[in-house]
Amino acid sequence: MTKPLRIGVAGLGSVGAALVRLLQRRRADLRARTGRDITIVGVSARSRRERGLDLGGARFYDDPAALAASSEIDLFVELIGGADGAAYDAARAALSRGVPLVTANKAMLAAHGLELGRLAESHGAPLAFEAAVAGGIPIIKTLREGLAGNAVRRVSGILNGTCNYILSRMETEGLPFEACLADAQRLGYAEADPTFDIGGFDTAHKLAILASLAFGAKIDVGAISIEGIQSITLADLAAADELGYRIKLLGVAERSEKGIEQRVHPTMVAKAAPLAQTMGVHNAITIDGDAIGALTLVGPGAGGDATASAVAADICDIARGDVAPAFGRPIDALEEAERVPMQRHEGGYYVRLAVVERPGSVATISTRMAEQRISIEAIMQKGKAKGVTANEVVPVVLLTHATTETAIREALALAVADGAVRETPQVIRIERD
Ligand SMILES: NC(=O)c1ccc[n+]([C@@H]2O[C@H](COP(=O)([O-])OP(=O)(O)OC[C@H]3O[C@@H](n4cnc5c(N)ncnc54)[C@H](OP(=O)(O)O)[C@@H]3O)[C@@H](O)[C@H]2O)c1
């Protein structure tokens, strides 16, 4: 038997503690799979409090970078989190000494993935991050290795369980956004400051990583157009239902001859699509490849055990010496892809308008749409209250055929300026395939 793999684990929170338990529980099987013992020899956390974990003889380090730089370890596992600070310092300390790094830290990879990848390459150290996207779903290995024979056209996914939980509950129970968010916080799905999740930023970090792997391109988080779910109302969910859609927060990365488009926004997804059927805290990702067609992976996108499962898979690969380049190819072979800005996005749109109740309002909106060559697929006047008098507003929902973001924004701005529409129109993009 090869000598044991000595690992250092920094971060003993939800994922770190679950990893310690998993490595103990699965010890014999992991030894059989990898041909060696996997032993935790060092740990680090902010506090030394009792955690109910059997850490054996592992040495405690107050400074995770000191653990990462210790000659006692063969592999460093970073489970602290955060783009910068302790996690980043420790990651660099490990790689620059040639020590393999396993991390679940999407924020750090989105911000510094290329630099860390280069550091890993120059020191011959593996860098692995299966747990950084979609928790327990093995999406990194699928894109990097399983689908290597495909030209990937598109990756789209539900990458944030908190948002999917909130939208699912709003839809199925008719509860307002704030109540569902409060429940998500109470159940530990959302942070005390939930902006990162509901504002779409967490999804964007994960999308940036997936787009790099899918298209062989450099991580480009700055290219992502980001909208969160805060503006979604029960009226939108009810209209979506009536029209045969569900509203999901999607991250979508698409490659065309124009370049790569990356966007995060609430999306109308046809009810029959696998992404629409993914409810609650689950994540799902659909990949369109030229050889395989559409492939969807669905599963737990977060949670200590599910995420530790992905971390353990990376540890096993490294224990066996089975190591692929972090982003599927050498960093210098990653393309600097052309960005396709959101204004050039083409697709169908759902629009909910507060239309002023007077003759000619709807005609004005139709004219503004026609001027921008936008063809309307359906128009519904929603819930006109009895006794609505002139100049009050009534909700009107429109669906458009494919048009551009610029055209729809221009048409709506003019309709508002004409006085036919009050309030900011609600605009939700439709994914039709
Ligand atoms: N939770 C999930 O479901 C999930 C899913 C996918 C990916 N991830 C990623 O996994 C990573 C860990 O997430 P988590 O949910 O396990 O976080 P967590 O529960 O907040 O745990 C973070 C751990 O890091 C330790 N820590 C914080 N600052 C430190 C410092 N300066 N030095 C040493 N240790 C420090 C904390 O120590 P104390 O315990 O002493 O405070 C804690 O043990 C993050 O990158 C996250 O994005 C998490």
Short mmCIF file of C-alpha atoms and ligand atoms in Angstrom, two decimals:
data_model
loop_
_atom_site.label_atom_id
_atom_site.label_comp_id
_atom_site.label_asym_id
_atom_site.label_seq_id
_atom_site.Cartn_x
_atom_site.Cartn_y
_atom_site.Cartn_z
CA MET A 1 0.00 0.00 0.00
CA THR A 2 1.19 3.52 -0.88
CA LYS A 3 1.92 5.81 2.03
CA PRO A 4 -1.03 7.65 3.59
CA LEU A 5 -2.23 10.94 2.13
CA ARG A 6 -1.87 13.48 4.92
CA ILE A 7 -4.37 16.28 4.61
CA GLY A 8 -4.91 19.63 6.29
CA VAL A 9 -8.48 20.95 6.54
CA ALA A 10 -9.01 24.67 7.06
CA GLY A 11 -12.60 25.52 8.01
CA LEU A 12 -14.66 23.27 10.28
CA GLY A 13 -18.07 24.79 9.60
CA SER A 14 -20.96 23.12 7.75
CA VAL A 15 -18.79 21.61 5.02
CA GLY A 16 -15.55 21.12 6.97
CA ALA A 17 -17.27 19.26 9.84
CA ALA A 18 -19.23 17.10 7.37
CA LEU A 19 -15.97 16.28 5.56
CA VAL A 20 -14.27 15.19 8.80
CA ARG A 21 -17.21 12.85 9.52
CA LEU A 22 -17.34 11.55 5.94
CA LEU A 23 -13.64 10.71 5.84
CA GLN A 24 -14.04 8.79 9.10
CA ARG A 25 -17.23 7.00 8.04
CA ARG A 26 -15.93 6.02 4.61
CA ARG A 27 -12.33 5.39 5.61
CA ALA A 28 -12.12 1.72 4.61
CA ASP A 29 -13.88 2.19 1.30
CA LEU A 30 -11.79 5.23 0.38
CA ARG A 31 -8.65 3.23 1.21
CA ALA A 32 -9.87 0.43 -1.07
CA ARG A 33 -10.57 2.91 -3.89
CA THR A 34 -7.38 4.92 -3.68
CA GLY A 35 -4.95 2.35 -2.32
CA ARG A 36 -3.98 4.60 0.58
CA ASP A 37 -5.18 5.89 3.90
CA ILE A 38 -6.51 9.42 3.92
CA THR A 39 -5.59 10.99 7.23
CA ILE A 40 -6.37 14.44 8.60
CA VAL A 41 -3.16 15.59 10.26
CA GLY A 42 -3.97 19.30 10.70
CA VAL A 43 -7.04 21.51 11.02
CA SER A 44 -7.73 25.21 11.29
CA ALA A 45 -10.74 27.29 12.29
CA ARG A 46 -11.35 30.70 13.79
CA SER A 47 -12.06 29.33 17.26
CA ARG A 48 -10.88 26.24 19.11
CA ARG A 49 -14.34 25.52 20.50
CA GLU A 50 -15.53 21.94 20.97
CA ARG A 51 -17.34 20.79 17.81
CA GLY A 52 -18.20 17.18 18.66
CA LEU A 53 -15.74 16.02 16.00
CA ASP A 54 -13.22 13.23 16.41
CA LEU A 55 -10.11 14.95 15.09
CA GLY A 56 -7.78 12.17 16.24
CA GLY A 57 -4.27 13.46 16.58
CA ALA A 58 -4.75 16.35 14.15
CA ARG A 59 -2.82 19.45 15.12
CA PHE A 60 -4.78 22.70 15.41
CA TYR A 61 -3.49 25.76 13.56
CA ASP A 62 -4.82 29.23 14.34
CA ASP A 63 -3.48 30.44 11.02
CA PRO A 64 -4.76 28.49 8.00
CA ALA A 65 -1.83 29.74 5.87
CA ALA A 66 0.56 28.13 8.37
CA LEU A 67 -1.31 24.84 7.98
CA ALA A 68 -1.19 25.21 4.18
CA ALA A 69 2.55 25.83 4.30
CA SER A 70 3.28 23.01 6.77
CA SER A 71 5.58 20.24 5.56
CA GLU A 72 3.35 17.78 7.46
CA ILE A 73 0.62 17.82 4.80
CA ASP A 74 0.39 16.39 1.27
CA LEU A 75 -2.90 18.12 0.43
CA PHE A 76 -4.67 21.26 1.66
CA VAL A 77 -8.46 21.54 1.81
CA GLU A 78 -9.78 25.12 2.00
CA LEU A 79 -13.33 25.31 3.44
CA ILE A 80 -13.26 28.80 4.94
CA GLY A 81 -14.96 30.80 2.18
CA GLY A 82 -14.69 34.37 0.93
CA ALA A 83 -12.96 35.69 -2.18
CA ASP A 84 -10.02 37.18 -0.29
CA GLY A 85 -8.51 37.15 3.17
CA ALA A 86 -7.67 33.96 5.03
CA ALA A 87 -8.94 31.57 2.33
CA TYR A 88 -7.02 33.24 -0.49
CA ASP A 89 -3.82 33.61 1.55
CA ALA A 90 -3.93 29.95 2.54
CA ALA A 91 -4.72 28.78 -1.00
CA ARG A 92 -1.70 30.63 -2.35
CA ALA A 93 0.49 29.38 0.50
CA ALA A 94 -0.37 25.76 -0.43
CA LEU A 95 -0.02 26.05 -4.20
CA SER A 96 3.17 28.07 -4.13
CA ARG A 97 4.75 25.25 -2.15
CA GLY A 98 3.45 22.72 -4.71
CA VAL A 99 0.82 21.34 -2.32
CA PRO A 100 -2.43 20.24 -4.01
CA LEU A 101 -5.44 22.42 -3.17
CA VAL A 102 -9.06 21.30 -2.89
CA THR A 103 -11.56 24.08 -2.36
CA ALA A 104 -15.33 24.67 -2.34
CA ASN A 105 -14.86 28.42 -2.63
CA LYS A 106 -16.66 29.78 -5.71
CA ALA A 107 -16.17 33.40 -4.67
CA MET A 108 -12.40 32.93 -4.56
CA LEU A 109 -12.33 31.04 -7.86
CA ALA A 110 -14.49 33.60 -9.64
CA ALA A 111 -12.16 36.37 -8.48
CA HIS A 112 -8.77 34.62 -8.58
CA GLY A 113 -9.31 31.32 -10.42
CA LEU A 114 -6.94 32.10 -13.26
CA GLU A 115 -4.19 33.30 -10.98
CA LEU A 116 -4.56 30.24 -8.72
CA GLY A 117 -4.69 27.99 -11.79
CA ARG A 118 -1.44 29.50 -13.06
CA LEU A 119 0.19 29.15 -9.64
CA ALA A 120 -0.92 25.52 -9.52
CA GLU A 121 0.49 24.85 -12.98
CA SER A 122 3.80 26.53 -12.33
CA HIS A 123 4.32 24.44 -9.17
CA GLY A 124 2.90 21.21 -10.58
CA ALA A 125 0.18 21.16 -7.91
CA PRO A 126 -3.35 19.98 -8.62
CA LEU A 127 -6.18 22.46 -8.05
CA ALA A 128 -9.63 20.88 -7.63
CA PHE A 129 -13.00 22.49 -6.92
CA GLU A 130 -15.86 20.06 -7.56
CA ALA A 131 -17.73 21.41 -4.53
CA ALA A 132 -17.57 25.03 -5.68
CA VAL A 133 -20.55 24.76 -8.03
CA ALA A 134 -23.88 23.10 -7.28
CA GLY A 135 -22.74 21.39 -4.04
CA GLY A 136 -23.09 17.65 -4.40
CA ILE A 137 -23.78 17.58 -8.16
CA PRO A 138 -20.63 16.44 -10.00
CA ILE A 139 -20.91 19.18 -12.61
CA ILE A 140 -17.23 20.16 -12.75
CA LYS A 141 -16.04 16.68 -13.65
CA THR A 142 -18.94 16.25 -16.06
CA LEU A 143 -18.02 19.39 -18.01
CA ARG A 144 -14.25 19.06 -17.72
CA GLU A 145 -13.94 15.35 -18.43
CA GLY A 146 -17.21 13.57 -19.17
CA LEU A 147 -18.19 15.92 -22.00
CA ALA A 148 -14.70 16.55 -23.41
CA GLY A 149 -15.88 15.23 -26.79
CA ASN A 150 -18.57 17.89 -27.15
CA ALA A 151 -18.68 21.43 -28.42
CA VAL A 152 -20.89 22.92 -25.71
CA ARG A 153 -23.33 25.53 -26.99
CA ARG A 154 -25.02 26.44 -23.76
CA VAL A 155 -25.02 25.84 -20.02
CA SER A 156 -28.02 26.97 -18.03
CA GLY A 157 -28.85 26.24 -14.46
CA ILE A 158 -30.50 26.82 -11.15
CA LEU A 159 -27.35 27.39 -9.13
CA ASN A 160 -28.67 28.95 -5.93
CA GLY A 161 -30.89 26.82 -3.70
CA THR A 162 -32.04 29.79 -1.59
CA CYS A 163 -33.55 31.57 -4.59
CA ASN A 164 -35.15 28.39 -5.86
CA TYR A 165 -36.61 27.71 -2.42
CA ILE A 166 -38.10 31.21 -2.25
CA LEU A 167 -39.57 31.12 -5.78
CA SER A 168 -40.92 27.57 -5.28
CA ARG A 169 -42.70 28.51 -2.06
CA MET A 170 -44.08 31.73 -3.46
CA GLU A 171 -45.49 29.78 -6.39
CA THR A 172 -46.89 26.74 -4.61
CA GLU A 173 -48.14 28.44 -1.45
CA GLY A 174 -48.91 31.94 -2.69
CA LEU A 175 -46.73 33.46 0.05
CA PRO A 176 -45.07 36.84 -0.50
CA PHE A 177 -41.33 37.15 -1.15
CA GLU A 178 -40.49 38.55 2.32
CA ALA A 179 -42.21 35.68 4.16
CA CYS A 180 -40.38 33.05 2.07
CA LEU A 181 -37.05 34.83 2.55
CA ALA A 182 -37.63 34.94 6.33
CA ASP A 183 -38.32 31.18 6.32
CA ALA A 184 -35.19 30.54 4.24
CA GLN A 185 -33.18 32.45 6.85
CA ARG A 186 -34.84 30.61 9.74
CA LEU A 187 -34.05 27.24 8.11
CA GLY A 188 -30.42 28.25 7.55
CA TYR A 189 -30.66 28.34 3.73
CA ALA A 190 -30.06 32.08 3.47
CA GLU A 191 -27.47 34.23 5.19
CA ALA A 192 -28.48 36.98 7.64
CA ASP A 193 -27.50 39.35 4.79
CA PRO A 194 -29.15 37.56 1.88
CA THR A 195 -28.10 40.02 -0.86
CA PHE A 196 -25.45 37.70 -2.18
CA ASP A 197 -28.00 34.97 -2.88
CA ILE A 198 -31.14 36.86 -3.87
CA GLY A 199 -29.23 39.51 -5.80
CA GLY A 200 -27.87 36.81 -8.13
CA PHE A 201 -24.18 37.29 -7.23
CA ASP A 202 -23.64 33.76 -5.90
CA THR A 203 -25.18 32.35 -9.10
CA ALA A 204 -22.87 34.61 -11.14
CA HIS A 205 -19.75 33.27 -9.43
CA LYS A 206 -20.78 29.71 -10.20
CA LEU A 207 -21.78 30.57 -13.76
CA ALA A 208 -18.38 32.15 -14.41
CA ILE A 209 -16.69 28.88 -13.43
CA LEU A 210 -19.05 26.74 -15.53
CA ALA A 211 -18.66 28.99 -18.58
CA SER A 212 -14.88 28.70 -18.39
CA LEU A 213 -15.04 24.91 -18.29
CA ALA A 214 -17.78 24.63 -20.91
CA PHE A 215 -16.19 26.90 -23.50
CA GLY A 216 -12.48 26.62 -22.72
CA ALA A 217 -12.47 30.33 -21.96
CA LYS A 218 -10.91 32.46 -19.25
CA ILE A 219 -13.13 33.10 -16.22
CA ASP A 220 -14.81 36.44 -16.87
CA VAL A 221 -17.16 37.27 -14.00
CA GLY A 222 -17.17 40.94 -15.02
CA ALA A 223 -18.90 39.98 -18.27
CA ILE A 224 -22.00 38.68 -16.48
CA SER A 225 -25.21 40.69 -16.53
CA ILE A 226 -26.76 40.11 -13.08
CA GLU A 227 -30.34 40.58 -11.87
CA GLY A 228 -31.79 39.06 -8.71
CA ILE A 229 -35.25 37.86 -7.74
CA GLN A 230 -36.30 40.77 -5.51
CA SER A 231 -38.74 42.21 -8.04
CA ILE A 232 -40.69 38.98 -8.64
CA THR A 233 -44.27 39.23 -7.41
CA LEU A 234 -47.07 36.75 -6.88
CA ALA A 235 -48.77 38.36 -9.92
CA ASP A 236 -45.78 37.37 -12.09
CA LEU A 237 -45.82 33.80 -10.78
CA ALA A 238 -49.58 33.51 -11.37
CA ALA A 239 -49.27 34.91 -14.92
CA ALA A 240 -46.36 32.56 -15.63
CA ASP A 241 -48.45 29.62 -14.45
CA GLU A 242 -51.34 30.61 -16.70
CA LEU A 243 -49.00 30.92 -19.67
CA GLY A 244 -47.36 27.51 -19.09
CA TYR A 245 -44.14 28.69 -17.43
CA ARG A 246 -42.39 28.75 -14.07
CA ILE A 247 -40.10 31.56 -12.97
CA LYS A 248 -36.59 30.44 -12.01
CA LEU A 249 -33.41 32.34 -11.28
CA LEU A 250 -31.12 30.98 -14.00
CA GLY A 251 -27.49 31.44 -14.81
CA VAL A 252 -27.10 31.08 -18.56
CA ALA A 253 -23.87 31.01 -20.56
CA GLU A 254 -24.19 30.73 -24.30
CA ARG A 255 -21.62 30.55 -27.07
CA SER A 256 -22.36 31.83 -30.55
CA GLU A 257 -20.33 33.18 -33.45
CA LYS A 258 -20.63 36.59 -31.73
CA GLY A 259 -18.82 35.38 -28.59
CA ILE A 260 -19.97 34.35 -25.13
CA GLU A 261 -23.09 35.73 -23.48
CA GLN A 262 -23.34 35.27 -19.70
CA ARG A 263 -26.38 36.34 -17.72
CA VAL A 264 -28.13 35.76 -14.42
CA HIS A 265 -31.78 36.76 -14.14
CA PRO A 266 -35.27 35.51 -13.29
CA THR A 267 -36.41 33.51 -16.29
CA MET A 268 -39.66 32.09 -17.66
CA VAL A 269 -38.98 28.39 -18.16
CA ALA A 270 -41.55 26.14 -19.89
CA LYS A 271 -43.12 23.86 -17.28
CA ALA A 272 -42.10 20.70 -19.15
CA ALA A 273 -38.38 21.56 -19.01
CA PRO A 274 -36.30 19.75 -16.36
CA LEU A 275 -35.14 23.09 -14.93
CA ALA A 276 -38.76 24.14 -14.35
CA GLN A 277 -39.43 20.92 -12.48
CA THR A 278 -36.59 21.51 -10.04
CA MET A 279 -38.23 22.79 -6.87
CA GLY A 280 -37.10 23.77 -3.40
CA VAL A 281 -33.42 23.99 -2.47
CA HIS A 282 -32.30 21.70 -5.28
CA ASN A 283 -30.00 22.81 -8.07
CA ALA A 284 -30.14 21.70 -11.71
CA ILE A 285 -27.94 22.31 -14.72
CA THR A 286 -28.71 21.64 -18.37
CA ILE A 287 -25.80 21.37 -20.80
CA ASP A 288 -26.32 21.47 -24.56
CA GLY A 289 -23.49 19.68 -26.36
CA ASP A 290 -23.26 18.97 -30.09
CA ALA A 291 -22.73 15.23 -29.63
CA ILE A 292 -24.83 14.54 -26.56
CA GLY A 293 -27.73 16.94 -27.07
CA ALA A 294 -29.24 18.16 -23.81
CA LEU A 295 -28.13 16.67 -20.51
CA THR A 296 -29.57 17.75 -17.15
CA LEU A 297 -28.11 17.04 -13.74
CA VAL A 298 -30.34 17.62 -10.72
CA GLY A 299 -29.50 17.31 -7.05
CA PRO A 300 -28.59 18.90 -3.75
CA GLY A 301 -26.78 22.15 -4.46
CA ALA A 302 -25.78 22.80 -0.86
CA GLY A 303 -25.65 21.30 2.61
CA GLY A 304 -22.69 20.00 4.54
CA ASP A 305 -22.93 16.32 3.59
CA ALA A 306 -23.68 16.87 -0.12
CA THR A 307 -20.87 19.39 -0.45
CA ALA A 308 -18.45 17.19 1.51
CA SER A 309 -19.26 14.41 -0.96
CA ALA A 310 -17.87 16.58 -3.77
CA VAL A 311 -14.80 17.54 -1.71
CA ALA A 312 -14.15 13.86 -0.99
CA ALA A 313 -14.30 13.04 -4.72
CA ASP A 314 -11.53 15.58 -5.39
CA ILE A 315 -9.45 14.19 -2.52
CA CYS A 316 -9.79 10.68 -3.97
CA ASP A 317 -8.66 11.82 -7.42
CA ILE A 318 -5.57 13.44 -5.94
CA ALA A 319 -4.88 10.44 -3.68
CA ARG A 320 -4.85 8.26 -6.83
CA GLY A 321 -2.77 10.74 -8.80
CA ASP A 322 -5.64 11.07 -11.26
CA VAL A 323 -5.46 14.76 -11.96
CA ALA A 324 -6.87 16.81 -14.85
CA PRO A 325 -5.93 20.45 -15.53
CA ALA A 326 -8.09 22.63 -13.26
CA PHE A 327 -9.99 24.26 -16.12
CA GLY A 328 -9.78 21.34 -18.52
CA ARG A 329 -6.73 22.69 -20.39
CA PRO A 330 -3.62 24.68 -19.52
CA ILE A 331 -4.40 28.24 -18.43
CA ASP A 332 -2.58 29.71 -21.44
CA ALA A 333 -4.77 27.61 -23.75
CA LEU A 334 -7.94 29.21 -22.36
CA GLU A 335 -9.51 31.60 -24.82
CA GLU A 336 -10.02 35.32 -24.19
CA ALA A 337 -13.56 35.22 -25.57
CA GLU A 338 -15.49 38.13 -27.02
CA ARG A 339 -18.17 39.34 -24.58
CA VAL A 340 -21.70 39.54 -25.90
CA PRO A 341 -23.35 42.33 -23.91
CA MET A 342 -26.88 42.00 -22.55
CA GLN A 343 -28.20 44.68 -24.90
CA ARG A 344 -27.58 42.27 -27.76
CA HIS A 345 -29.45 39.42 -26.09
CA GLU A 346 -32.12 37.98 -28.35
CA GLY A 347 -35.15 36.12 -27.08
CA GLY A 348 -38.78 36.30 -26.08
CA TYR A 349 -39.95 38.54 -23.25
CA TYR A 350 -42.68 38.57 -20.64
CA VAL A 351 -43.68 42.11 -19.79
CA ARG A 352 -46.08 43.18 -17.03
CA LEU A 353 -47.28 46.74 -17.31
CA ALA A 354 -49.40 49.05 -15.20
CA VAL A 355 -51.41 50.47 -18.09
CA VAL A 356 -53.34 53.71 -17.67
CA GLU A 357 -57.04 52.96 -18.15
CA ARG A 358 -58.00 55.28 -20.98
CA PRO A 359 -58.80 54.83 -24.66
CA GLY A 360 -55.71 54.34 -26.82
CA SER A 361 -53.29 53.21 -24.06
CA VAL A 362 -52.93 49.67 -25.37
CA ALA A 363 -52.78 50.97 -28.96
CA THR A 364 -49.89 53.29 -27.95
CA ILE A 365 -47.99 50.36 -26.43
CA SER A 366 -48.61 48.24 -29.54
CA THR A 367 -47.35 51.08 -31.75
CA ARG A 368 -44.18 51.48 -29.71
CA MET A 369 -43.59 47.73 -29.95
CA ALA A 370 -44.22 47.75 -33.72
CA GLU A 371 -41.77 50.64 -34.21
CA GLN A 372 -39.09 48.43 -32.67
CA ARG A 373 -40.24 45.51 -34.89
CA ILE A 374 -41.37 43.57 -31.83
CA SER A 375 -44.07 41.05 -32.55
CA ILE A 376 -46.50 40.37 -29.70
CA GLU A 377 -47.35 36.73 -29.13
CA ALA A 378 -50.02 37.17 -26.45
CA ILE A 379 -51.60 39.97 -24.49
CA MET A 380 -53.66 39.54 -21.32
CA GLN A 381 -55.38 42.13 -19.21
CA LYS A 382 -55.04 40.86 -15.67
CA GLY A 383 -57.56 41.29 -12.90
CA LYS A 384 -59.32 44.44 -14.07
CA ALA A 385 -61.05 45.57 -10.92
CA LYS A 386 -64.76 46.32 -11.15
CA GLY A 387 -65.43 50.03 -11.36
CA VAL A 388 -61.94 51.02 -12.56
CA THR A 389 -62.31 54.60 -13.62
CA ALA A 390 -60.48 56.58 -16.27
CA ASN A 391 -56.77 57.17 -15.61
CA GLU A 392 -56.52 54.40 -13.03
CA VAL A 393 -54.13 51.58 -13.92
CA VAL A 394 -54.81 47.99 -14.87
CA PRO A 395 -52.20 45.26 -15.08
CA VAL A 396 -51.51 44.03 -18.61
CA VAL A 397 -49.22 41.13 -19.43
CA LEU A 398 -47.55 40.77 -22.84
CA LEU A 399 -45.48 37.97 -24.29
CA THR A 400 -43.27 38.83 -27.23
CA HIS A 401 -41.72 36.74 -29.95
CA ALA A 402 -37.92 36.90 -30.18
CA THR A 403 -36.55 40.41 -30.14
CA THR A 404 -33.50 42.16 -28.70
CA GLU A 405 -32.98 43.56 -25.23
CA THR A 406 -32.32 47.00 -26.73
CA ALA A 407 -35.60 46.94 -28.69
CA ILE A 408 -37.78 45.94 -25.75
CA ARG A 409 -36.16 48.47 -23.39
CA GLU A 410 -36.57 51.26 -25.97
CA ALA A 411 -40.23 50.41 -26.68
CA LEU A 412 -41.08 50.33 -22.97
CA ALA A 413 -39.24 53.56 -22.18
CA LEU A 414 -41.22 55.30 -24.92
CA ALA A 415 -44.54 53.81 -23.72
CA VAL A 416 -43.80 55.12 -20.23
CA ALA A 417 -42.84 58.55 -21.64
CA ASP A 418 -46.11 58.57 -23.65
CA GLY A 419 -48.03 58.26 -20.39
CA ALA A 420 -49.61 54.96 -21.43
CA VAL A 421 -47.78 53.07 -18.69
CA ARG A 422 -47.10 53.96 -15.07
CA GLU A 423 -44.43 52.43 -12.82
CA THR A 424 -41.39 50.56 -14.03
CA PRO A 425 -42.45 47.69 -16.30
CA GLN A 426 -41.60 44.20 -15.10
CA VAL A 427 -39.51 42.46 -17.76
CA ILE A 428 -38.68 38.75 -17.56
CA ARG A 429 -36.77 36.92 -20.27
CA ILE A 430 -38.17 33.69 -21.66
CA GLU A 431 -35.99 30.65 -22.35
CA ARG A 432 -37.69 28.74 -25.11
CA ASP A 433 -35.28 25.85 -25.57
N1 LIG B 1 -22.56 25.30 3.15
C1 LIG B 1 -22.82 24.85 1.94
O1 LIG B 1 -23.86 24.25 1.68
C2 LIG B 1 -21.83 25.06 0.83
C3 LIG B 1 -22.09 24.53 -0.45
C4 LIG B 1 -21.16 24.69 -1.47
C5 LIG B 1 -19.99 25.39 -1.22
N2 LIG B 1 -19.77 25.91 0.02
C6 LIG B 1 -18.52 26.64 0.22
O2 LIG B 1 -17.77 25.95 1.21
C7 LIG B 1 -16.99 26.88 1.96
C8 LIG B 1 -17.31 26.71 3.45
O3 LIG B 1 -18.69 26.95 3.64
P1 LIG B 1 -19.41 26.61 5.03
O4 LIG B 1 -20.87 26.72 4.75
O5 LIG B 1 -18.87 25.35 5.61
O6 LIG B 1 -18.97 27.86 5.89
P2 LIG B 1 -19.10 28.04 7.48
O7 LIG B 1 -20.07 27.07 8.06
O8 LIG B 1 -19.29 29.50 7.72
O9 LIG B 1 -17.65 27.62 8.00
C9 LIG B 1 -16.52 28.40 7.78
C10 LIG B 1 -15.38 27.85 8.62
O10 LIG B 1 -14.22 28.63 8.35
C11 LIG B 1 -13.62 28.99 9.58
N3 LIG B 1 -12.93 30.26 9.43
C12 LIG B 1 -13.46 31.46 9.14
N4 LIG B 1 -12.50 32.41 9.10
C13 LIG B 1 -11.35 31.77 9.38
C14 LIG B 1 -10.00 32.18 9.54
N5 LIG B 1 -9.65 33.46 9.35
N6 LIG B 1 -9.07 31.26 9.85
C15 LIG B 1 -9.42 29.97 10.03
N7 LIG B 1 -10.68 29.51 9.91
C16 LIG B 1 -11.62 30.40 9.60
C17 LIG B 1 -14.76 29.09 10.57
O11 LIG B 1 -14.25 28.93 11.89
P3 LIG B 1 -15.25 28.94 13.19
O12 LIG B 1 -16.07 27.70 13.07
O13 LIG B 1 -14.31 28.92 14.33
O14 LIG B 1 -16.04 30.20 13.07
C18 LIG B 1 -15.62 27.90 10.13
O15 LIG B 1 -15.21 26.73 10.72
C19 LIG B 1 -17.35 28.27 1.38
O16 LIG B 1 -16.41 28.61 0.40
C20 LIG B 1 -18.71 28.04 0.75
O17 LIG B 1 -18.97 28.95 -0.31
C21 LIG B 1 -20.65 25.75 1.04
#
